[in-house]
Amino acid sequence: AAGVPWAAVWASIREVVLRSLAAVQDAIPHQRNSFELFGYDILIDEQLKCWLIEVNASPSLARDNPLDFAVKDRLVADTLQLVAPPYFDRAVWAEMLRARLEPRGGVRLIKGAPAAEFADELCAMLHGEPPRLYGKMPAHLGLYERIAPSPLWDRVCKRK
């Protein structure tokens, strides 16, 4: 490991990952309120060339040895912090649902509450913490690294 240009190896790994995602991007449905964890098996040969072995859509998070514990415990913690599901008050949520589903003049109000009223209810449910906006970077990435969109992604996809 001594003397290995890890920055260059990591850059090569990033490119392998992006090329694999570019190859299948049309087959992966975009779901803005969810995420998927992929497990990449990459072989690094004697010349430090990176070779993609396989991509696991449901990588094992089993922990069978000390390295598994170190890597996977951090992975799970970083993933949960990255996704950052907001703490919400279930009692306020239940009351919001009850009020919206309650018949008013013979009509159930599933949608259609005034925006200000809904914003107040949402603020109460989330204890005053606004949810992270779609596309906004999370405050904590842990050991995750955002590699797309990026200039490398544009180059891999041959975008200008």
PDB file of N, CA, C and O in Angstrom, residues 83-142:
ATOM      1  N   VAL A  83     -29.581  10.464   4.366  1.00  0.00           N
ATOM      2  CA  VAL A  83     -30.999  10.460   4.018  1.00  0.00           C
ATOM      3  C   VAL A  83     -31.764  11.389   4.965  1.00  0.00           C
ATOM      4  O   VAL A  83     -32.708  12.052   4.555  1.00  0.00           O
ATOM      5  N   ALA A  84     -31.336  11.441   6.199  1.00  0.00           N
ATOM      6  CA  ALA A  84     -31.869  12.352   7.220  1.00  0.00           C
ATOM      7  C   ALA A  84     -33.391  12.380   7.280  1.00  0.00           C
ATOM      8  O   ALA A  84     -34.004  13.408   7.046  1.00  0.00           O
ATOM      9  N   PRO A  85     -34.004  11.237   7.593  1.00  0.00           N
ATOM     10  CA  PRO A  85     -35.460  11.288   7.727  1.00  0.00           C
ATOM     11  C   PRO A  85     -35.822  12.218   8.883  1.00  0.00           C
ATOM     12  O   PRO A  85     -35.274  12.089   9.978  1.00  0.00           O
ATOM     13  N   PRO A  86     -36.675  13.191   8.641  1.00  0.00           N
ATOM     14  CA  PRO A  86     -36.970  14.156   9.700  1.00  0.00           C
ATOM     15  C   PRO A  86     -37.783  13.523  10.821  1.00  0.00           C
ATOM     16  O   PRO A  86     -38.630  12.664  10.580  1.00  0.00           O
ATOM     17  N   TYR A  87     -37.489  13.949  12.031  1.00  0.00           N
ATOM     18  CA  TYR A  87     -38.296  13.529  13.180  1.00  0.00           C
ATOM     19  C   TYR A  87     -39.619  14.265  13.066  1.00  0.00           C
ATOM     20  O   TYR A  87     -39.651  15.461  12.802  1.00  0.00           O
ATOM     21  N   PHE A  88     -40.715  13.538  13.207  1.00  0.00           N
ATOM     22  CA  PHE A  88     -42.002  14.216  13.139  1.00  0.00           C
ATOM     23  C   PHE A  88     -42.896  13.741  14.267  1.00  0.00           C
ATOM     24  O   PHE A  88     -42.728  12.657  14.817  1.00  0.00           O
ATOM     25  N   ASP A  89     -43.823  14.595  14.625  1.00  0.00           N
ATOM     26  CA  ASP A  89     -44.758  14.332  15.709  1.00  0.00           C
ATOM     27  C   ASP A  89     -45.926  13.527  15.147  1.00  0.00           C
ATOM     28  O   ASP A  89     -46.743  14.040  14.386  1.00  0.00           O
ATOM     29  N   ARG A  90     -46.001  12.256  15.526  1.00  0.00           N
ATOM     30  CA  ARG A  90     -47.040  11.374  14.994  1.00  0.00           C
ATOM     31  C   ARG A  90     -48.446  11.813  15.411  1.00  0.00           C
ATOM     32  O   ARG A  90     -49.405  11.634  14.659  1.00  0.00           O
ATOM     33  N   ALA A  91     -48.559  12.402  16.586  1.00  0.00           N
ATOM     34  CA  ALA A  91     -49.883  12.865  17.028  1.00  0.00           C
ATOM     35  C   ALA A  91     -50.376  14.006  16.145  1.00  0.00           C
ATOM     36  O   ALA A  91     -51.553  14.042  15.751  1.00  0.00           O
ATOM     37  N   VAL A  92     -49.491  14.941  15.803  1.00  0.00           N
ATOM     38  CA  VAL A  92     -49.869  16.050  14.916  1.00  0.00           C
ATOM     39  C   VAL A  92     -50.203  15.497  13.531  1.00  0.00           C
ATOM     40  O   VAL A  92     -51.177  15.915  12.904  1.00  0.00           O
ATOM     41  N   TRP A  93     -49.408  14.530  13.065  1.00  0.00           N
ATOM     42  CA  TRP A  93     -49.657  13.919  11.758  1.00  0.00           C
ATOM     43  C   TRP A  93     -51.028  13.245  11.736  1.00  0.00           C
ATOM     44  O   TRP A  93     -51.802  13.408  10.783  1.00  0.00           O
ATOM     45  N   ALA A  94     -51.344  12.481  12.770  1.00  0.00           N
ATOM     46  CA  ALA A  94     -52.640  11.796  12.844  1.00  0.00           C
ATOM     47  C   ALA A  94     -53.781  12.810  12.845  1.00  0.00           C
ATOM     48  O   ALA A  94     -54.804  12.601  12.165  1.00  0.00           O
ATOM     49  N   GLU A  95     -53.602  13.913  13.560  1.00  0.00           N
ATOM     50  CA  GLU A  95     -54.637  14.956  13.592  1.00  0.00           C
ATOM     51  C   GLU A  95     -54.790  15.613  12.220  1.00  0.00           C
ATOM     52  O   GLU A  95     -55.899  15.891  11.764  1.00  0.00           O
ATOM     53  N   MET A  96     -53.667  15.850  11.516  1.00  0.00           N
ATOM     54  CA  MET A  96     -53.728  16.421  10.166  1.00  0.00           C
ATOM     55  C   MET A  96     -54.520  15.496   9.241  1.00  0.00           C
ATOM     56  O   MET A  96     -55.388  15.951   8.490  1.00  0.00           O
ATOM     57  N   LEU A  97     -54.231  14.208   9.310  1.00  0.00           N
ATOM     58  CA  LEU A  97     -54.941  13.250   8.457  1.00  0.00           C
ATOM     59  C   LEU A  97     -56.427  13.191   8.803  1.00  0.00           C
ATOM     60  O   LEU A  97     -57.281  13.192   7.920  1.00  0.00           O
ATOM     61  N   ARG A  98     -56.715  13.135  10.110  1.00  0.00           N
ATOM     62  CA  ARG A  98     -58.113  13.070  10.533  1.00  0.00           C
ATOM     63  C   ARG A  98     -58.877  14.290  10.028  1.00  0.00           C
ATOM     64  O   ARG A  98     -59.956  14.173   9.451  1.00  0.00           O
ATOM     65  N   ALA A  99     -58.288  15.476  10.192  1.00  0.00           N
ATOM     66  CA  ALA A  99     -58.964  16.705   9.769  1.00  0.00           C
ATOM     67  C   ALA A  99     -59.136  16.757   8.255  1.00  0.00           C
ATOM     68  O   ALA A  99     -60.161  17.223   7.753  1.00  0.00           O
ATOM     69  N   ARG A 100     -58.170  16.263   7.516  1.00  0.00           N
ATOM     70  CA  ARG A 100     -58.253  16.312   6.044  1.00  0.00           C
ATOM     71  C   ARG A 100     -59.217  15.257   5.490  1.00  0.00           C
ATOM     72  O   ARG A 100     -59.757  15.436   4.406  1.00  0.00           O
ATOM     73  N   LEU A 101     -59.375  14.160   6.209  1.00  0.00           N
ATOM     74  CA  LEU A 101     -60.263  13.106   5.729  1.00  0.00           C
ATOM     75  C   LEU A 101     -61.688  13.244   6.260  1.00  0.00           C
ATOM     76  O   LEU A 101     -62.592  12.543   5.816  1.00  0.00           O
ATOM     77  N   GLU A 102     -61.881  14.153   7.194  1.00  0.00           N
ATOM     78  CA  GLU A 102     -63.198  14.358   7.807  1.00  0.00           C
ATOM     79  C   GLU A 102     -64.135  15.031   6.797  1.00  0.00           C
ATOM     80  O   GLU A 102     -63.762  16.024   6.173  1.00  0.00           O
ATOM     81  N   PRO A 103     -65.328  14.466   6.626  1.00  0.00           N
ATOM     82  CA  PRO A 103     -66.258  15.091   5.676  1.00  0.00           C
ATOM     83  C   PRO A 103     -66.637  16.502   6.129  1.00  0.00           C
ATOM     84  O   PRO A 103     -66.909  16.735   7.292  1.00  0.00           O
ATOM     85  N   ARG A 104     -66.576  17.448   5.194  1.00  0.00           N
ATOM     86  CA  ARG A 104     -67.008  18.830   5.446  1.00  0.00           C
ATOM     87  C   ARG A 104     -68.012  19.177   4.356  1.00  0.00           C
ATOM     88  O   ARG A 104     -67.639  19.296   3.195  1.00  0.00           O
ATOM     89  N   GLY A 105     -69.235  19.301   4.750  1.00  0.00           N
ATOM     90  CA  GLY A 105     -70.266  19.606   3.759  1.00  0.00           C
ATOM     91  C   GLY A 105     -70.420  18.490   2.746  1.00  0.00           C
ATOM     92  O   GLY A 105     -70.683  18.741   1.583  1.00  0.00           O
ATOM     93  N   GLY A 106     -70.193  17.234   3.191  1.00  0.00           N
ATOM     94  CA  GLY A 106     -70.356  16.089   2.310  1.00  0.00           C
ATOM     95  C   GLY A 106     -69.144  15.808   1.428  1.00  0.00           C
ATOM     96  O   GLY A 106     -69.172  14.904   0.628  1.00  0.00           O
ATOM     97  N   VAL A 107     -68.067  16.593   1.570  1.00  0.00           N
ATOM     98  CA  VAL A 107     -66.875  16.409   0.734  1.00  0.00           C
ATOM     99  C   VAL A 107     -65.681  16.113   1.636  1.00  0.00           C
ATOM    100  O   VAL A 107     -65.473  16.784   2.652  1.00  0.00           O
ATOM    101  N   ARG A 108     -64.896  15.111   1.269  1.00  0.00           N
ATOM    102  CA  ARG A 108     -63.686  14.804   2.033  1.00  0.00           C
ATOM    103  C   ARG A 108     -62.557  15.675   1.505  1.00  0.00           C
ATOM    104  O   ARG A 108     -62.329  15.750   0.303  1.00  0.00           O
ATOM    105  N   LEU A 109     -61.823  16.312   2.401  1.00  0.00           N
ATOM    106  CA  LEU A 109     -60.724  17.196   2.011  1.00  0.00           C
ATOM    107  C   LEU A 109     -59.397  16.456   2.067  1.00  0.00           C
ATOM    108  O   LEU A 109     -58.674  16.537   3.036  1.00  0.00           O
ATOM    109  N   ILE A 110     -59.088  15.695   1.033  1.00  0.00           N
ATOM    110  CA  ILE A 110     -57.786  15.037   0.972  1.00  0.00           C
ATOM    111  C   ILE A 110     -56.757  16.033   0.465  1.00  0.00           C
ATOM    112  O   ILE A 110     -55.651  16.118   0.939  1.00  0.00           O
ATOM    113  N   LYS A 111     -57.149  16.831  -0.513  1.00  0.00           N
ATOM    114  CA  LYS A 111     -56.303  17.897  -1.034  1.00  0.00           C
ATOM    115  C   LYS A 111     -57.081  19.186  -0.922  1.00  0.00           C
ATOM    116  O   LYS A 111     -58.285  19.184  -0.719  1.00  0.00           O
ATOM    117  N   GLY A 112     -56.390  20.277  -1.100  1.00  0.00           N
ATOM    118  CA  GLY A 112     -57.110  21.525  -1.231  1.00  0.00           C
ATOM    119  C   GLY A 112     -57.067  22.448  -0.034  1.00  0.00           C
ATOM    120  O   GLY A 112     -57.734  23.474  -0.047  1.00  0.00           O
ATOM    121  N   ALA A 113     -56.326  22.113   1.022  1.00  0.00           N
ATOM    122  CA  ALA A 113     -56.218  23.046   2.141  1.00  0.00           C
ATOM    123  C   ALA A 113     -55.414  24.254   1.681  1.00  0.00           C
ATOM    124  O   ALA A 113     -54.538  24.135   0.836  1.00  0.00           O
ATOM    125  N   PRO A 114     -55.734  25.428   2.217  1.00  0.00           N
ATOM    126  CA  PRO A 114     -54.937  26.605   1.857  1.00  0.00           C
ATOM    127  C   PRO A 114     -53.460  26.371   2.159  1.00  0.00           C
ATOM    128  O   PRO A 114     -53.110  25.711   3.141  1.00  0.00           O
ATOM    129  N   ALA A 115     -52.581  26.909   1.309  1.00  0.00           N
ATOM    130  CA  ALA A 115     -51.141  26.684   1.448  1.00  0.00           C
ATOM    131  C   ALA A 115     -50.624  27.124   2.806  1.00  0.00           C
ATOM    132  O   ALA A 115     -49.805  26.438   3.413  1.00  0.00           O
ATOM    133  N   ALA A 116     -51.081  28.253   3.304  1.00  0.00           N
ATOM    134  CA  ALA A 116     -50.594  28.759   4.601  1.00  0.00           C
ATOM    135  C   ALA A 116     -50.987  27.807   5.725  1.00  0.00           C
ATOM    136  O   ALA A 116     -50.191  27.528   6.621  1.00  0.00           O
ATOM    137  N   GLU A 117     -52.216  27.286   5.660  1.00  0.00           N
ATOM    138  CA  GLU A 117     -52.678  26.336   6.685  1.00  0.00           C
ATOM    139  C   GLU A 117     -51.831  25.058   6.647  1.00  0.00           C
ATOM    140  O   GLU A 117     -51.400  24.558   7.683  1.00  0.00           O
ATOM    141  N   PHE A 118     -51.584  24.562   5.446  1.00  0.00           N
ATOM    142  CA  PHE A 118     -50.774  23.350   5.301  1.00  0.00           C
ATOM    143  C   PHE A 118     -49.351  23.597   5.797  1.00  0.00           C
ATOM    144  O   PHE A 118     -48.777  22.755   6.485  1.00  0.00           O
ATOM    145  N   ALA A 119     -48.755  24.736   5.474  1.00  0.00           N
ATOM    146  CA  ALA A 119     -47.398  25.056   5.921  1.00  0.00           C
ATOM    147  C   ALA A 119     -47.332  25.107   7.441  1.00  0.00           C
ATOM    148  O   ALA A 119     -46.367  24.621   8.040  1.00  0.00           O
ATOM    149  N   ASP A 120     -48.350  25.669   8.075  1.00  0.00           N
ATOM    150  CA  ASP A 120     -48.379  25.720   9.546  1.00  0.00           C
ATOM    151  C   ASP A 120     -48.455  24.311  10.132  1.00  0.00           C
ATOM    152  O   ASP A 120     -47.775  23.992  11.103  1.00  0.00           O
ATOM    153  N   GLU A 121     -49.289  23.473   9.534  1.00  0.00           N
ATOM    154  CA  GLU A 121     -49.414  22.098  10.016  1.00  0.00           C
ATOM    155  C   GLU A 121     -48.106  21.337   9.835  1.00  0.00           C
ATOM    156  O   GLU A 121     -47.672  20.603  10.723  1.00  0.00           O
ATOM    157  N   LEU A 122     -47.479  21.505   8.678  1.00  0.00           N
ATOM    158  CA  LEU A 122     -46.206  20.835   8.408  1.00  0.00           C
ATOM    159  C   LEU A 122     -45.138  21.288   9.396  1.00  0.00           C
ATOM    160  O   LEU A 122     -44.374  20.474   9.915  1.00  0.00           O
ATOM    161  N   CYS A 123     -45.090  22.579   9.675  1.00  0.00           N
ATOM    162  CA  CYS A 123     -44.114  23.118  10.627  1.00  0.00           C
ATOM    163  C   CYS A 123     -44.340  22.513  12.020  1.00  0.00           C
ATOM    164  O   CYS A 123     -43.383  22.129  12.699  1.00  0.00           O
ATOM    165  N   ALA A 124     -45.597  22.397  12.426  1.00  0.00           N
ATOM    166  CA  ALA A 124     -45.904  21.806  13.733  1.00  0.00           C
ATOM    167  C   ALA A 124     -45.512  20.333  13.761  1.00  0.00           C
ATOM    168  O   ALA A 124     -44.937  19.848  14.743  1.00  0.00           O
ATOM    169  N   MET A 125     -45.796  19.622  12.688  1.00  0.00           N
ATOM    170  CA  MET A 125     -45.489  18.195  12.633  1.00  0.00           C
ATOM    171  C   MET A 125     -43.982  17.947  12.688  1.00  0.00           C
ATOM    172  O   MET A 125     -43.514  17.002  13.305  1.00  0.00           O
ATOM    173  N   LEU A 126     -43.191  18.820  12.037  1.00  0.00           N
ATOM    174  CA  LEU A 126     -41.738  18.646  11.981  1.00  0.00           C
ATOM    175  C   LEU A 126     -41.001  19.441  13.066  1.00  0.00           C
ATOM    176  O   LEU A 126     -39.798  19.627  12.970  1.00  0.00           O
ATOM    177  N   HIS A 127     -41.718  19.899  14.068  1.00  0.00           N
ATOM    178  CA  HIS A 127     -41.116  20.624  15.190  1.00  0.00           C
ATOM    179  C   HIS A 127     -40.340  21.851  14.716  1.00  0.00           C
ATOM    180  O   HIS A 127     -39.279  22.173  15.248  1.00  0.00           O
ATOM    181  N   GLY A 128     -40.840  22.516  13.705  1.00  0.00           N
ATOM    182  CA  GLY A 128     -40.212  23.746  13.230  1.00  0.00           C
ATOM    183  C   GLY A 128     -39.058  23.546  12.271  1.00  0.00           C
ATOM    184  O   GLY A 128     -38.501  24.506  11.761  1.00  0.00           O
ATOM    185  N   GLU A 129     -38.664  22.293  12.023  1.00  0.00           N
ATOM    186  CA  GLU A 129     -37.543  22.023  11.111  1.00  0.00           C
ATOM    187  C   GLU A 129     -38.083  21.838   9.697  1.00  0.00           C
ATOM    188  O   GLU A 129     -38.870  20.934   9.449  1.00  0.00           O
ATOM    189  N   PRO A 130     -37.653  22.676   8.765  1.00  0.00           N
ATOM    190  CA  PRO A 130     -38.139  22.484   7.396  1.00  0.00           C
ATOM    191  C   PRO A 130     -37.472  21.255   6.765  1.00  0.00           C
ATOM    192  O   PRO A 130     -36.303  20.973   7.035  1.00  0.00           O
ATOM    193  N   PRO A 131     -38.203  20.519   5.931  1.00  0.00           N
ATOM    194  CA  PRO A 131     -37.573  19.383   5.242  1.00  0.00           C
ATOM    195  C   PRO A 131     -36.554  19.897   4.229  1.00  0.00           C
ATOM    196  O   PRO A 131     -36.685  21.006   3.716  1.00  0.00           O
ATOM    197  N   ARG A 132     -35.536  19.100   3.962  1.00  0.00           N
ATOM    198  CA  ARG A 132     -34.533  19.491   2.969  1.00  0.00           C
ATOM    199  C   ARG A 132     -35.197  19.531   1.597  1.00  0.00           C
ATOM    200  O   ARG A 132     -35.945  18.626   1.231  1.00  0.00           O
ATOM    201  N   LEU A 133     -34.942  20.568   0.852  1.00  0.00           N
ATOM    202  CA  LEU A 133     -35.535  20.722  -0.469  1.00  0.00           C
ATOM    203  C   LEU A 133     -34.915  19.746  -1.454  1.00  0.00           C
ATOM    204  O   LEU A 133     -33.734  19.406  -1.347  1.00  0.00           O
ATOM    205  N   TYR A 134     -35.711  19.326  -2.413  1.00  0.00           N
ATOM    206  CA  TYR A 134     -35.235  18.426  -3.454  1.00  0.00           C
ATOM    207  C   TYR A 134     -34.045  19.066  -4.168  1.00  0.00           C
ATOM    208  O   TYR A 134     -34.084  20.219  -4.568  1.00  0.00           O
ATOM    209  N   GLY A 135     -32.961  18.313  -4.297  1.00  0.00           N
ATOM    210  CA  GLY A 135     -31.768  18.800  -4.975  1.00  0.00           C
ATOM    211  C   GLY A 135     -30.787  19.522  -4.084  1.00  0.00           C
ATOM    212  O   GLY A 135     -29.647  19.758  -4.480  1.00  0.00           O
ATOM    213  N   LYS A 136     -31.192  19.864  -2.863  1.00  0.00           N
ATOM    214  CA  LYS A 136     -30.288  20.557  -1.946  1.00  0.00           C
ATOM    215  C   LYS A 136     -29.337  19.540  -1.313  1.00  0.00           C
ATOM    216  O   LYS A 136     -29.760  18.471  -0.882  1.00  0.00           O
ATOM    217  N   MET A 137     -28.058  19.897  -1.276  1.00  0.00           N
ATOM    218  CA  MET A 137     -27.060  18.993  -0.689  1.00  0.00           C
ATOM    219  C   MET A 137     -27.305  18.835   0.812  1.00  0.00           C
ATOM    220  O   MET A 137     -27.593  19.813   1.496  1.00  0.00           O
ATOM    221  N   PRO A 138     -27.166  17.631   1.320  1.00  0.00           N
ATOM    222  CA  PRO A 138     -27.288  17.420   2.762  1.00  0.00           C
ATOM    223  C   PRO A 138     -26.132  18.082   3.503  1.00  0.00           C
ATOM    224  O   PRO A 138     -25.055  18.295   2.929  1.00  0.00           O
ATOM    225  N   ALA A 139     -26.361  18.386   4.765  1.00  0.00           N
ATOM    226  CA  ALA A 139     -25.321  19.029   5.575  1.00  0.00           C
ATOM    227  C   ALA A 139     -24.184  18.062   5.883  1.00  0.00           C
ATOM    228  O   ALA A 139     -23.039  18.467   6.036  1.00  0.00           O
ATOM    229  N   HIS A 140     -24.494  16.776   5.969  1.00  0.00           N
ATOM    230  CA  HIS A 140     -23.495  15.779   6.353  1.00  0.00           C
ATOM    231  C   HIS A 140     -23.416  14.694   5.284  1.00  0.00           C
ATOM    232  O   HIS A 140     -24.406  14.046   4.989  1.00  0.00           O
ATOM    233  N   LEU A 141     -22.242  14.512   4.697  1.00  0.00           N
ATOM    234  CA  LEU A 141     -22.061  13.450   3.705  1.00  0.00           C
ATOM    235  C   LEU A 141     -21.337  12.242   4.283  1.00  0.00           C
ATOM    236  O   LEU A 141     -21.312  11.190   3.648  1.00  0.00           O
ATOM    237  N   GLY A 142     -20.716  12.390   5.457  1.00  0.00           N
ATOM    238  CA  GLY A 142     -19.937  11.286   5.998  1.00  0.00           C
ATOM    239  C   GLY A 142     -18.822  10.944   5.035  1.00  0.00           C
ATOM    240  O   GLY A 142     -18.147  11.828   4.511  1.00  0.00           O
TER     241      GLY A 142
END
